[in-house]
Amino acid sequence: MRAAWYKLTASKIVTQYWFPVIAAWIVFAVTLRIFAPAWDDIAADGDLSFLPKTVPSSIGMRALEDAFPGSVTRSQMVLVVANPSQELAAADLALALDISRHLHWLAAHAAWGKLQNADAALPGQSADVDAQRLGAIDSALAEVVRDNLTEAIEIESELSSFLEDVGRGDRFRRLPDLFLMRGELFEQLGEPEQAAVDLDTNKLIREQETPLLDDALPDWHAAVRDVWSWRNAIVGHKLASSDQHARLISIQLDTEFTATGNIQILNGIESLIERVRGQYVDLISDELRVEVSGSAAIGADMLRAAASGVRLTEIVTVVLVLIILSLVYRAPFLVAIPLTSIALSLIVATSVIAILARDPTDQSSWGLGVFTTTRIFIVVILFGAGTDFCLFFLARCRELLQTQRTQSRKQLLRVVAGGWRSVHDALLASAMTTIVGLGLMWFSRFEKFQFSGPIIAISLAITLLVCLTFTPALLSGIGRLAFWPLLNRSKNGEEISATQEDSSPQRYWDRLAQGVTQRPLFALLTTASLLAVPAIYGIGCLGLVTYDLTEELSDNSPSRRGQSLIATFFDTIDSSPVTILVTRDQPFESEESLREACQELATRLYLEGVSSVRSLTDPLGDYPPGKRMGLFDQDAWRRRILLGHRLTKDRYISSVDHHVLRVAKFDVILSDNPFSVQAADTLSRLRGRVMQEIARTDSPWSGAVMTSSGTTVGISDLRQITQDDQRRIQILVTLGVWAVLVILLRKLVLSTYLIATVLLSYFATLGVTYWLFSTIYAPDYTGLDWKVPLFLFVILIAVGQDYNVYLVTRIFEEQAKNGMRDGVRRALVLTGGIITSCGLVMAGTFIAMTSPAIVHWLGSSLPAGWLMADAPVLRGITELGFALAFGVLLDTLVVRSILVPAFVVLWQNHGNSQLQQK
């Protein structure tokens, strides 16, 4: 009784008081929009930074920061300047030097700013610990400032001479304050004579006619930790190709490789390259290439691809929904009503999420974690599900209009209210399966899963509320005009009925319904057998996923081009080492004892899969076991110099009091891709080898504590956490959606069968998706993106039940009036067209996720820059978009149309036969 009273009252409110309802929603949406922060301001991204704090990579990074404060490089970008056909000419090298000069200046300025504010960077610790760490930071930063300023000054001198020699001296412009900053640094370091020379030089330069380059420093420069080039006396030999065709500039960064700030850094570096290149355009070789790669560049490209994918997906989604609605209704107002409702839902949902979002720079703050790619899911699911809600409601209203005359507005409002009451339970049931399924992702440990599911669930709940209030109010306000030109009129001009549906689809659904209800066992077994083949293949593909983030980017992305160019001239790319930290309880007796112990352990770390080991005794990893250090060998000379160089002190000798002579650091360069399974296996063996040393009672490292960090460690943690999450969430979502179905349908056997059908659909979809993309990308395909199986499972299990619930609830309604078999047949006929339309809309919104890949594929035939045709593409989003679209179509056209009605007939026949036997 209460439920009936609620539906009667609510339907009257949203239809009779349509204007206040519409006005309230509009005011609410505008208010939220005004006060909600911008999406870009609250969205974070990355993968490794959102792992739990208890995983080895997070523990290792904290231990590393504690022992080597201020010196931890979290990622890097690598500029490659290369001429594939010949050696670099003098002008080519000058261009590279000029870019390097600007980067050295930015690194010096960033370190200078940190040096001035170092005392404010260490809150929350004791005074003694702070003092020790502060001293270590000051020493390291001061050397970074001096080295980069000195290098920039020397480059300026060489560039000035070169441009004068080629008659282009008027082009040269000095960077501001190089000598001024170095002079001030010398004053702080207590070197007044050197300070006086630099300060006088600064004054002299400012008096010259040569204009200074007074460009404002970019905001992103603060993330630059250090800059190394091929000119560096210590590491330079690793940054120049042996054939003199290529040079590298390595930019060490403080940001994680998937931090959103890397987008700004990459954009800034690309702008710097273009600006400097313009000054040498008529001097450099025609085939000279300057590209950017490195871990941070790959991360930035992924984020840029995600951002451009969001924009393109939104555009394509709106266009597809508009086209499908136009084909379904052929009535402008019936198209406008769903679009207006969904637009309102999107504004309200994104604003609510933005208000509830946490500070993206502080993961410990209260609120929801919002990510760049979250918006893609919000847009496509809101447009898909919201359109489905509206279609189902409007279809029922049209169906009621076909059965009666609507000669007055009052009668039309009764029809709208009746349509609202008749679809309320079905809409609520279908939405609840999705909301519960997505909400259960909260129990993930990986924050991208943990927050994305509930965020989409909240957005879907808002959409349901809009479709149950704003949509019927809008239809009531527009009135009979909403169905124009679909209303027929009698000869005297009175409105009599809505136009009947086209007879061809009606005949198709009638024949299908007859076949399924008359031969249900044949229909069920035949269809299930056909789906079993790809489903079995899909089960075998469950573990065939890749965590290689470089493979996710399309080949046209700048970082992939740079990576390919670097691989052409350099055998090993060592930008992502595994960092192992071994800490003893008690310090060694002397530095010499520490060195001997480091040398012994470093030798043992040369396992299969290890390219080199960098440590206190071999900072560049040039001396693997068996290689002797000759007296006049150039590497030996470099090694002796490096033992006292700041790079060694900065990286391998802890200056913090409670860590002095207790900590050994090893940077292990792997021979395999750091994202690969092979690299993870090598990491496991490395950990095992260190633990063996720690377990040995006669080892100098007996009883020590080992931690590890780096990209490979993070990817290994990510693999472990997300695979655990997948198993947990698959069980929870299956049980959760099943429980919702049992509660809503009150049919245990039927609810269990409905879950089984979408599981079959999921595995079949997974198999088809893997087969398709392995065929497209063969032979380099290593598996589906690691996010695809979980998101596909949750969304298909949850969303896939919508159409089953729509059909089953209508079957029960029709059976109450027409009997068991005829009820199934009529329900399938009456809902066939509208549910198929809903499925096409939902599949269309999901297929919009593949639009960046489609546009990229068509890019060669499209004008340059047309609709982001040259934007990088994320393979994972493309795979997921196709899989979701295919899965929804499978649920719509096969599961809902054949498997569900066939089972209902068999199940009810079996139940009736048992009753007759009793």
Short mmCIF file of C-alpha atoms in Angstrom, two decimals, residues 81-500:
data_model
loop_
_atom_site.label_atom_id
_atom_site.label_comp_id
_atom_site.label_asym_id
_atom_site.label_seq_id
_atom_site.Cartn_x
_atom_site.Cartn_y
_atom_site.Cartn_z
CA VAL A 81 69.02 15.16 -31.03
CA ALA A 82 69.86 12.92 -33.98
CA ASN A 83 70.54 12.80 -37.69
CA PRO A 84 69.86 9.26 -38.93
CA SER A 85 71.80 9.67 -42.18
CA GLN A 86 75.04 11.38 -41.13
CA GLU A 87 77.08 12.72 -38.25
CA LEU A 88 75.73 15.76 -36.44
CA ALA A 89 77.05 18.97 -37.99
CA ALA A 90 78.39 21.89 -35.96
CA ALA A 91 75.07 23.77 -36.27
CA ASP A 92 73.17 20.67 -35.15
CA LEU A 93 75.33 20.46 -32.05
CA ALA A 94 74.88 24.19 -31.47
CA LEU A 95 71.11 23.72 -31.49
CA ALA A 96 71.45 20.90 -28.97
CA LEU A 97 73.75 23.01 -26.82
CA ASP A 98 71.35 25.93 -26.86
CA ILE A 99 68.48 23.71 -25.70
CA SER A 100 70.79 22.29 -23.03
CA ARG A 101 71.75 25.82 -21.93
CA HIS A 102 68.12 26.73 -21.26
CA LEU A 103 67.52 23.50 -19.38
CA HIS A 104 70.63 23.96 -17.22
CA TRP A 105 69.36 27.44 -16.33
CA LEU A 106 65.96 26.05 -15.35
CA ALA A 107 67.57 23.31 -13.23
CA ALA A 108 69.80 25.84 -11.50
CA HIS A 109 66.90 28.18 -10.79
CA ALA A 110 64.74 25.32 -9.46
CA ALA A 111 67.52 24.12 -7.13
CA TRP A 112 68.19 27.73 -6.06
CA GLY A 113 64.56 28.17 -5.06
CA LYS A 114 64.61 24.91 -3.08
CA LEU A 115 67.87 25.94 -1.43
CA GLN A 116 66.34 29.19 -0.21
CA ASN A 117 63.28 27.39 1.16
CA ALA A 118 64.85 24.16 2.39
CA ASP A 119 64.21 24.97 6.06
CA ALA A 120 60.46 24.99 5.41
CA ALA A 121 60.40 21.65 3.59
CA LEU A 122 60.79 19.30 6.56
CA PRO A 123 57.78 19.56 8.87
CA GLY A 124 56.82 17.01 11.46
CA GLN A 125 60.21 15.71 12.64
CA SER A 126 62.52 16.32 15.57
CA ALA A 127 64.90 19.25 15.49
CA ASP A 128 68.01 17.04 15.39
CA VAL A 129 66.75 14.96 12.49
CA ASP A 130 65.59 18.07 10.65
CA ALA A 131 68.98 19.71 11.08
CA GLN A 132 70.82 16.69 9.72
CA ARG A 133 68.50 16.27 6.75
CA LEU A 134 68.54 20.00 6.08
CA GLY A 135 72.31 20.02 5.94
CA ALA A 136 72.30 17.15 3.48
CA ILE A 137 69.72 18.87 1.30
CA ASP A 138 71.62 22.19 1.34
CA SER A 139 74.86 20.54 0.30
CA ALA A 140 73.27 18.61 -2.57
CA LEU A 141 71.24 21.56 -3.83
CA ALA A 142 74.20 23.93 -3.73
CA GLU A 143 76.21 21.62 -5.96
CA VAL A 144 73.30 21.23 -8.38
CA VAL A 145 73.04 25.02 -8.64
CA ARG A 146 76.77 25.51 -9.17
CA ASP A 147 77.21 22.70 -11.70
CA ASN A 148 74.24 23.75 -13.84
CA LEU A 149 75.15 27.44 -13.77
CA THR A 150 78.74 26.69 -14.68
CA GLU A 151 77.67 24.46 -17.55
CA ALA A 152 75.22 27.07 -18.88
CA ILE A 153 77.90 29.79 -18.71
CA GLU A 154 80.41 27.64 -20.59
CA ILE A 155 77.82 26.80 -23.25
CA GLU A 156 77.00 30.50 -23.69
CA SER A 157 80.65 31.20 -24.41
CA GLU A 158 80.85 28.43 -27.02
CA LEU A 159 77.57 29.42 -28.67
CA SER A 160 78.61 33.06 -28.86
CA SER A 161 81.84 32.11 -30.63
CA PHE A 162 80.06 29.73 -33.04
CA LEU A 163 77.41 32.26 -34.06
CA GLU A 164 80.02 34.94 -34.53
CA ASP A 165 82.00 32.60 -36.77
CA VAL A 166 79.00 31.87 -39.01
CA GLY A 167 78.02 35.52 -39.16
CA ARG A 168 74.95 35.21 -36.96
CA GLY A 169 76.23 36.85 -33.81
CA ASP A 170 73.26 39.22 -33.78
CA ARG A 171 71.01 36.24 -33.06
CA PHE A 172 72.65 35.32 -29.80
CA ARG A 173 70.84 36.36 -26.64
CA ARG A 174 72.18 35.70 -23.19
CA LEU A 175 70.17 34.15 -20.40
CA PRO A 176 69.55 36.48 -17.49
CA ASP A 177 71.28 36.36 -14.15
CA LEU A 178 73.54 33.34 -14.69
CA PHE A 179 76.55 35.14 -13.22
CA LEU A 180 74.40 36.97 -10.67
CA MET A 181 72.99 33.74 -9.23
CA ARG A 182 76.36 32.03 -9.19
CA GLY A 183 77.88 35.03 -7.46
CA GLU A 184 75.20 34.95 -4.77
CA LEU A 185 75.77 31.21 -4.37
CA PHE A 186 79.52 31.75 -3.87
CA GLU A 187 78.73 34.36 -1.24
CA GLN A 188 76.55 31.83 0.65
CA LEU A 189 79.30 29.20 0.36
CA GLY A 190 81.91 31.61 1.79
CA GLU A 191 83.91 32.16 -1.42
CA PRO A 192 84.00 35.97 -1.68
CA GLU A 193 86.64 36.17 -4.40
CA GLN A 194 84.72 33.97 -6.83
CA ALA A 195 81.55 35.82 -5.90
CA ALA A 196 83.09 39.19 -6.71
CA VAL A 197 84.26 38.01 -10.15
CA ASP A 198 80.81 36.70 -11.10
CA LEU A 199 78.95 39.73 -9.78
CA ASP A 200 81.27 42.07 -11.72
CA THR A 201 80.76 39.99 -14.86
CA ASN A 202 77.00 40.24 -14.42
CA LYS A 203 77.23 44.05 -14.28
CA LEU A 204 79.44 44.12 -17.36
CA ILE A 205 77.04 41.96 -19.35
CA ARG A 206 74.10 44.15 -18.40
CA GLU A 207 75.96 47.19 -19.71
CA GLN A 208 76.52 45.58 -23.09
CA GLU A 209 74.26 46.20 -26.03
CA THR A 210 73.47 42.50 -26.39
CA PRO A 211 69.86 42.24 -25.23
CA LEU A 212 69.15 39.88 -22.39
CA LEU A 213 66.52 37.18 -22.73
CA ASP A 214 64.08 38.24 -20.04
CA ASP A 215 61.49 35.54 -20.63
CA ALA A 216 59.54 34.65 -17.51
CA LEU A 217 60.47 31.33 -16.00
CA PRO A 218 57.81 28.68 -16.69
CA ASP A 219 55.85 27.33 -13.74
CA TRP A 220 57.00 23.77 -14.41
CA HIS A 221 60.71 24.55 -13.97
CA ALA A 222 60.45 23.85 -10.22
CA ALA A 223 60.12 20.12 -10.95
CA VAL A 224 63.52 19.94 -12.69
CA ARG A 225 65.96 18.19 -10.39
CA ASP A 226 69.10 18.17 -12.55
CA VAL A 227 70.22 18.16 -16.19
CA TRP A 228 72.94 16.01 -17.75
CA SER A 229 74.25 16.19 -21.28
CA TRP A 230 76.92 14.51 -23.37
CA ARG A 231 79.33 17.24 -22.22
CA ASN A 232 79.26 15.98 -18.64
CA ALA A 233 82.73 14.68 -17.81
CA ILE A 234 81.32 11.84 -15.72
CA VAL A 235 78.16 10.54 -17.41
CA GLY A 236 78.58 12.19 -20.81
CA HIS A 237 79.98 9.07 -22.49
CA LYS A 238 76.63 7.36 -21.99
CA LEU A 239 74.76 10.23 -23.68
CA ALA A 240 76.61 10.33 -27.02
CA SER A 241 76.31 7.66 -29.71
CA SER A 242 79.52 6.03 -30.89
CA ASP A 243 78.79 6.93 -34.52
CA GLN A 244 78.32 10.64 -33.63
CA HIS A 245 74.80 10.61 -35.06
CA ALA A 246 72.97 11.34 -31.81
CA ARG A 247 73.24 13.18 -28.49
CA LEU A 248 71.07 12.90 -25.41
CA ILE A 249 70.05 15.44 -22.76
CA SER A 250 68.68 13.87 -19.59
CA ILE A 251 66.32 15.95 -17.45
CA GLN A 252 65.92 14.54 -13.94
CA LEU A 253 62.52 15.35 -12.40
CA ASP A 254 60.97 15.37 -8.94
CA THR A 255 57.57 14.23 -10.24
CA GLU A 256 56.26 10.68 -10.54
CA PHE A 257 56.30 9.51 -14.14
CA THR A 258 52.49 9.56 -14.36
CA ALA A 259 51.97 12.84 -12.48
CA THR A 260 49.58 15.26 -14.18
CA GLY A 261 52.22 18.02 -13.90
CA ASN A 262 54.30 16.17 -16.48
CA ILE A 263 51.88 17.35 -19.17
CA GLN A 264 52.90 20.94 -18.49
CA ILE A 265 56.56 19.97 -18.39
CA LEU A 266 56.39 18.11 -21.71
CA ASN A 267 54.43 20.93 -23.35
CA GLY A 268 56.99 23.42 -22.05
CA ILE A 269 59.97 21.43 -23.29
CA GLU A 270 58.36 20.97 -26.70
CA SER A 271 57.74 24.73 -26.88
CA LEU A 272 61.34 25.39 -25.88
CA ILE A 273 62.59 23.06 -28.62
CA GLU A 274 60.46 24.79 -31.24
CA ARG A 275 61.51 28.26 -30.12
CA VAL A 276 65.23 27.46 -30.11
CA ARG A 277 64.98 25.51 -33.36
CA GLY A 278 63.50 28.57 -35.02
CA GLN A 279 66.73 30.45 -34.31
CA TYR A 280 68.82 27.82 -36.17
CA VAL A 281 66.32 26.85 -38.86
CA ASP A 282 68.54 27.88 -41.79
CA LEU A 283 71.72 26.44 -40.27
CA ILE A 284 70.84 22.93 -39.14
CA SER A 285 70.66 19.80 -41.30
CA ASP A 286 67.41 19.07 -43.08
CA GLU A 287 67.13 15.59 -41.54
CA LEU A 288 67.84 16.67 -37.97
CA ARG A 289 65.30 15.30 -35.51
CA VAL A 290 64.71 16.44 -31.93
CA GLU A 291 62.41 14.18 -29.92
CA VAL A 292 61.48 13.76 -26.25
CA SER A 293 61.15 10.44 -24.45
CA GLY A 294 61.85 9.00 -21.02
CA SER A 295 59.48 7.75 -18.34
CA ALA A 296 57.96 11.17 -17.57
CA ALA A 297 57.37 11.88 -21.27
CA ILE A 298 55.59 8.53 -21.64
CA GLY A 299 53.45 9.34 -18.61
CA ALA A 300 52.64 12.81 -19.94
CA ASP A 301 51.70 11.42 -23.35
CA MET A 302 49.35 8.95 -21.69
CA LEU A 303 47.67 11.76 -19.79
CA ARG A 304 47.45 13.94 -22.90
CA ALA A 305 45.95 11.03 -24.82
CA ALA A 306 43.42 10.52 -22.01
CA ALA A 307 42.49 14.22 -22.00
CA SER A 308 42.08 14.40 -25.79
CA GLY A 309 40.20 11.09 -25.66
CA VAL A 310 37.76 12.55 -23.15
CA ARG A 311 37.04 15.54 -25.39
CA LEU A 312 36.64 13.47 -28.54
CA THR A 313 34.57 10.83 -26.76
CA GLU A 314 32.19 13.49 -25.43
CA ILE A 315 31.73 14.93 -28.92
CA VAL A 316 31.19 11.57 -30.60
CA THR A 317 28.89 10.37 -27.80
CA VAL A 318 26.57 13.35 -28.18
CA VAL A 319 26.52 13.01 -31.97
CA LEU A 320 25.83 9.26 -31.86
CA VAL A 321 23.04 9.61 -29.31
CA LEU A 322 21.52 12.42 -31.36
CA ILE A 323 21.59 10.30 -34.51
CA ILE A 324 20.15 7.20 -32.83
CA LEU A 325 17.37 9.14 -31.09
CA SER A 326 16.51 10.88 -34.35
CA LEU A 327 16.21 7.52 -36.12
CA VAL A 328 14.16 6.03 -33.28
CA TYR A 329 11.70 8.87 -32.81
CA ARG A 330 11.77 11.06 -35.93
CA ALA A 331 10.33 13.75 -33.66
CA PRO A 332 12.44 16.76 -32.60
CA PHE A 333 10.99 17.19 -29.12
CA LEU A 334 11.22 13.49 -28.28
CA VAL A 335 14.91 13.77 -29.19
CA ALA A 336 15.39 16.97 -27.21
CA ILE A 337 13.82 15.64 -24.00
CA PRO A 338 16.40 12.84 -23.39
CA LEU A 339 19.31 15.05 -24.46
CA THR A 340 18.21 17.85 -22.14
CA SER A 341 17.75 15.42 -19.26
CA ILE A 342 21.17 13.85 -19.79
CA ALA A 343 22.86 17.23 -20.11
CA LEU A 344 21.31 18.27 -16.79
CA SER A 345 22.40 14.96 -15.23
CA LEU A 346 25.96 15.43 -16.47
CA ILE A 347 26.19 18.97 -15.10
CA VAL A 348 24.79 18.00 -11.71
CA ALA A 349 26.76 14.76 -11.43
CA THR A 350 30.16 16.23 -12.37
CA SER A 351 29.55 19.21 -10.09
CA VAL A 352 28.60 17.00 -7.14
CA ILE A 353 31.66 14.81 -7.72
CA ALA A 354 33.89 17.89 -7.98
CA ILE A 355 32.56 19.20 -4.66
CA LEU A 356 33.10 15.81 -2.99
CA ALA A 357 36.59 15.40 -4.50
CA ARG A 358 39.69 15.48 -2.38
CA ASP A 359 42.70 17.68 -2.94
CA PRO A 360 44.63 15.99 -5.80
CA THR A 361 47.94 17.06 -4.23
CA ASP A 362 47.11 15.50 -0.86
CA GLN A 363 46.00 11.87 -1.01
CA SER A 364 45.44 11.80 2.74
CA SER A 365 42.79 14.52 2.58
CA TRP A 366 39.09 13.75 2.83
CA GLY A 367 37.06 13.18 -0.30
CA LEU A 368 36.75 11.12 -3.45
CA GLY A 369 39.75 10.48 -5.65
CA VAL A 370 38.93 11.75 -9.14
CA PHE A 371 41.03 10.79 -12.15
CA THR A 372 41.30 12.07 -15.70
CA THR A 373 39.85 8.93 -17.28
CA THR A 374 36.96 8.86 -14.78
CA ARG A 375 35.17 11.47 -16.86
CA ILE A 376 35.14 9.16 -19.89
CA PHE A 377 33.18 6.55 -17.93
CA ILE A 378 30.83 9.16 -16.45
CA VAL A 379 30.04 10.58 -19.89
CA VAL A 380 29.47 7.31 -21.73
CA ILE A 381 27.52 5.57 -18.96
CA LEU A 382 25.38 8.63 -18.20
CA PHE A 383 24.55 9.12 -21.86
CA GLY A 384 23.94 5.41 -22.35
CA ALA A 385 21.99 4.64 -19.19
CA GLY A 386 20.25 8.03 -19.10
CA THR A 387 19.06 7.63 -22.67
CA ASP A 388 17.87 4.12 -21.84
CA PHE A 389 15.85 5.43 -18.89
CA CYS A 390 14.27 8.13 -21.02
CA LEU A 391 13.61 5.82 -23.96
CA PHE A 392 11.89 3.26 -21.77
CA PHE A 393 9.70 5.90 -20.13
CA LEU A 394 8.81 7.69 -23.38
CA ALA A 395 8.12 4.39 -25.11
CA ARG A 396 5.61 3.41 -22.43
CA CYS A 397 3.92 6.82 -22.74
CA ARG A 398 3.65 6.35 -26.51
CA GLU A 399 2.28 2.85 -26.00
CA LEU A 400 -0.42 4.20 -23.67
CA LEU A 401 -1.26 6.96 -26.14
CA GLN A 402 -1.91 4.33 -28.81
CA THR A 403 -4.71 2.82 -26.71
CA GLN A 404 -6.82 5.89 -26.00
CA ARG A 405 -7.91 9.26 -27.25
CA THR A 406 -6.07 12.25 -25.80
CA GLN A 407 -8.45 15.10 -26.42
CA SER A 408 -7.33 17.27 -23.49
CA ARG A 409 -4.16 18.25 -21.69
CA LYS A 410 -5.53 16.72 -18.49
CA GLN A 411 -5.81 13.34 -20.17
CA LEU A 412 -2.26 13.64 -21.51
CA LEU A 413 -0.96 14.34 -18.00
CA ARG A 414 -2.76 11.19 -16.83
CA VAL A 415 -0.99 9.24 -19.56
CA VAL A 416 2.40 10.61 -18.50
CA ALA A 417 1.67 9.80 -14.86
CA GLY A 418 0.52 6.32 -15.82
CA GLY A 419 3.65 5.77 -17.89
CA TRP A 420 5.78 6.94 -14.96
CA ARG A 421 4.12 4.47 -12.57
CA SER A 422 4.37 1.57 -15.01
CA VAL A 423 8.13 1.96 -15.60
CA HIS A 424 9.18 3.12 -12.13
CA ASP A 425 9.94 -0.33 -10.74
CA ALA A 426 11.75 -1.48 -13.88
CA LEU A 427 13.91 1.66 -14.00
CA LEU A 428 14.70 1.45 -10.31
CA ALA A 429 15.56 -2.23 -10.55
CA SER A 430 17.79 -1.86 -13.59
CA ALA A 431 19.57 1.15 -12.09
CA MET A 432 20.10 -0.57 -8.75
CA THR A 433 21.94 -3.50 -10.33
CA THR A 434 24.37 -1.07 -11.94
CA ILE A 435 24.70 1.18 -8.89
CA VAL A 436 25.33 -1.72 -6.53
CA GLY A 437 27.74 -3.42 -8.93
CA LEU A 438 29.82 -0.28 -9.46
CA GLY A 439 29.61 0.71 -5.80
CA LEU A 440 31.19 -2.57 -4.72
CA MET A 441 34.41 -1.49 -6.41
CA TRP A 442 34.94 0.52 -3.21
CA PHE A 443 36.42 -2.63 -1.72
CA SER A 444 39.41 -2.47 -4.08
CA ARG A 445 42.81 -1.60 -2.68
CA PHE A 446 43.92 0.20 -5.84
CA GLU A 447 42.50 3.70 -5.59
CA LYS A 448 41.66 4.07 -9.27
CA PHE A 449 39.30 1.12 -8.93
CA GLN A 450 38.23 2.04 -5.41
CA PHE A 451 36.97 5.52 -6.31
CA SER A 452 35.99 5.18 -9.99
CA GLY A 453 33.21 2.67 -9.35
CA PRO A 454 31.42 4.63 -6.60
CA ILE A 455 31.82 7.89 -8.54
CA ILE A 456 30.09 6.39 -11.57
CA ALA A 457 27.45 4.88 -9.26
CA ILE A 458 26.74 8.29 -7.69
CA SER A 459 26.48 9.83 -11.15
CA LEU A 460 24.09 7.11 -12.28
CA ALA A 461 21.91 7.59 -9.18
CA ILE A 462 21.67 11.30 -10.01
CA THR A 463 20.74 10.44 -13.59
CA LEU A 464 17.99 8.11 -12.40
CA LEU A 465 16.60 10.84 -10.16
CA VAL A 466 16.63 13.32 -13.05
CA CYS A 467 14.89 10.85 -15.37
CA LEU A 468 12.18 10.16 -12.75
CA THR A 469 11.50 13.82 -12.04
CA PHE A 470 12.83 16.28 -14.59
CA THR A 471 12.07 14.14 -17.68
CA PRO A 472 8.34 13.55 -16.96
CA ALA A 473 8.01 17.17 -15.85
CA LEU A 474 9.53 18.30 -19.15
CA LEU A 475 7.23 16.01 -21.11
CA SER A 476 4.24 17.32 -19.16
CA GLY A 477 5.26 20.90 -19.81
CA ILE A 478 5.70 20.41 -23.56
CA GLY A 479 2.44 18.47 -23.76
CA ARG A 480 1.03 17.18 -27.07
CA LEU A 481 3.72 19.10 -28.94
CA ALA A 482 6.30 16.61 -27.67
CA PHE A 483 4.86 13.95 -30.01
CA TRP A 484 4.70 16.13 -33.10
CA PRO A 485 4.60 15.04 -35.91
CA LEU A 486 3.81 11.53 -34.66
CA LEU A 487 0.18 12.33 -33.69
CA ASN A 488 -2.61 11.55 -36.16
CA ARG A 489 -5.69 13.73 -36.20
CA SER A 490 -9.25 12.88 -37.01
CA LYS A 491 -11.21 14.66 -39.70
CA ASN A 492 -12.60 17.18 -37.22
CA GLY A 493 -9.07 18.00 -36.05
CA GLU A 494 -9.21 16.16 -32.72
CA GLU A 495 -6.12 14.29 -31.69
CA ILE A 496 -6.77 10.55 -31.62
CA SER A 497 -3.59 8.49 -31.26
CA ALA A 498 0.14 8.23 -31.64
CA THR A 499 1.44 6.85 -34.92
CA GLN A 500 1.84 3.10 -34.96
#
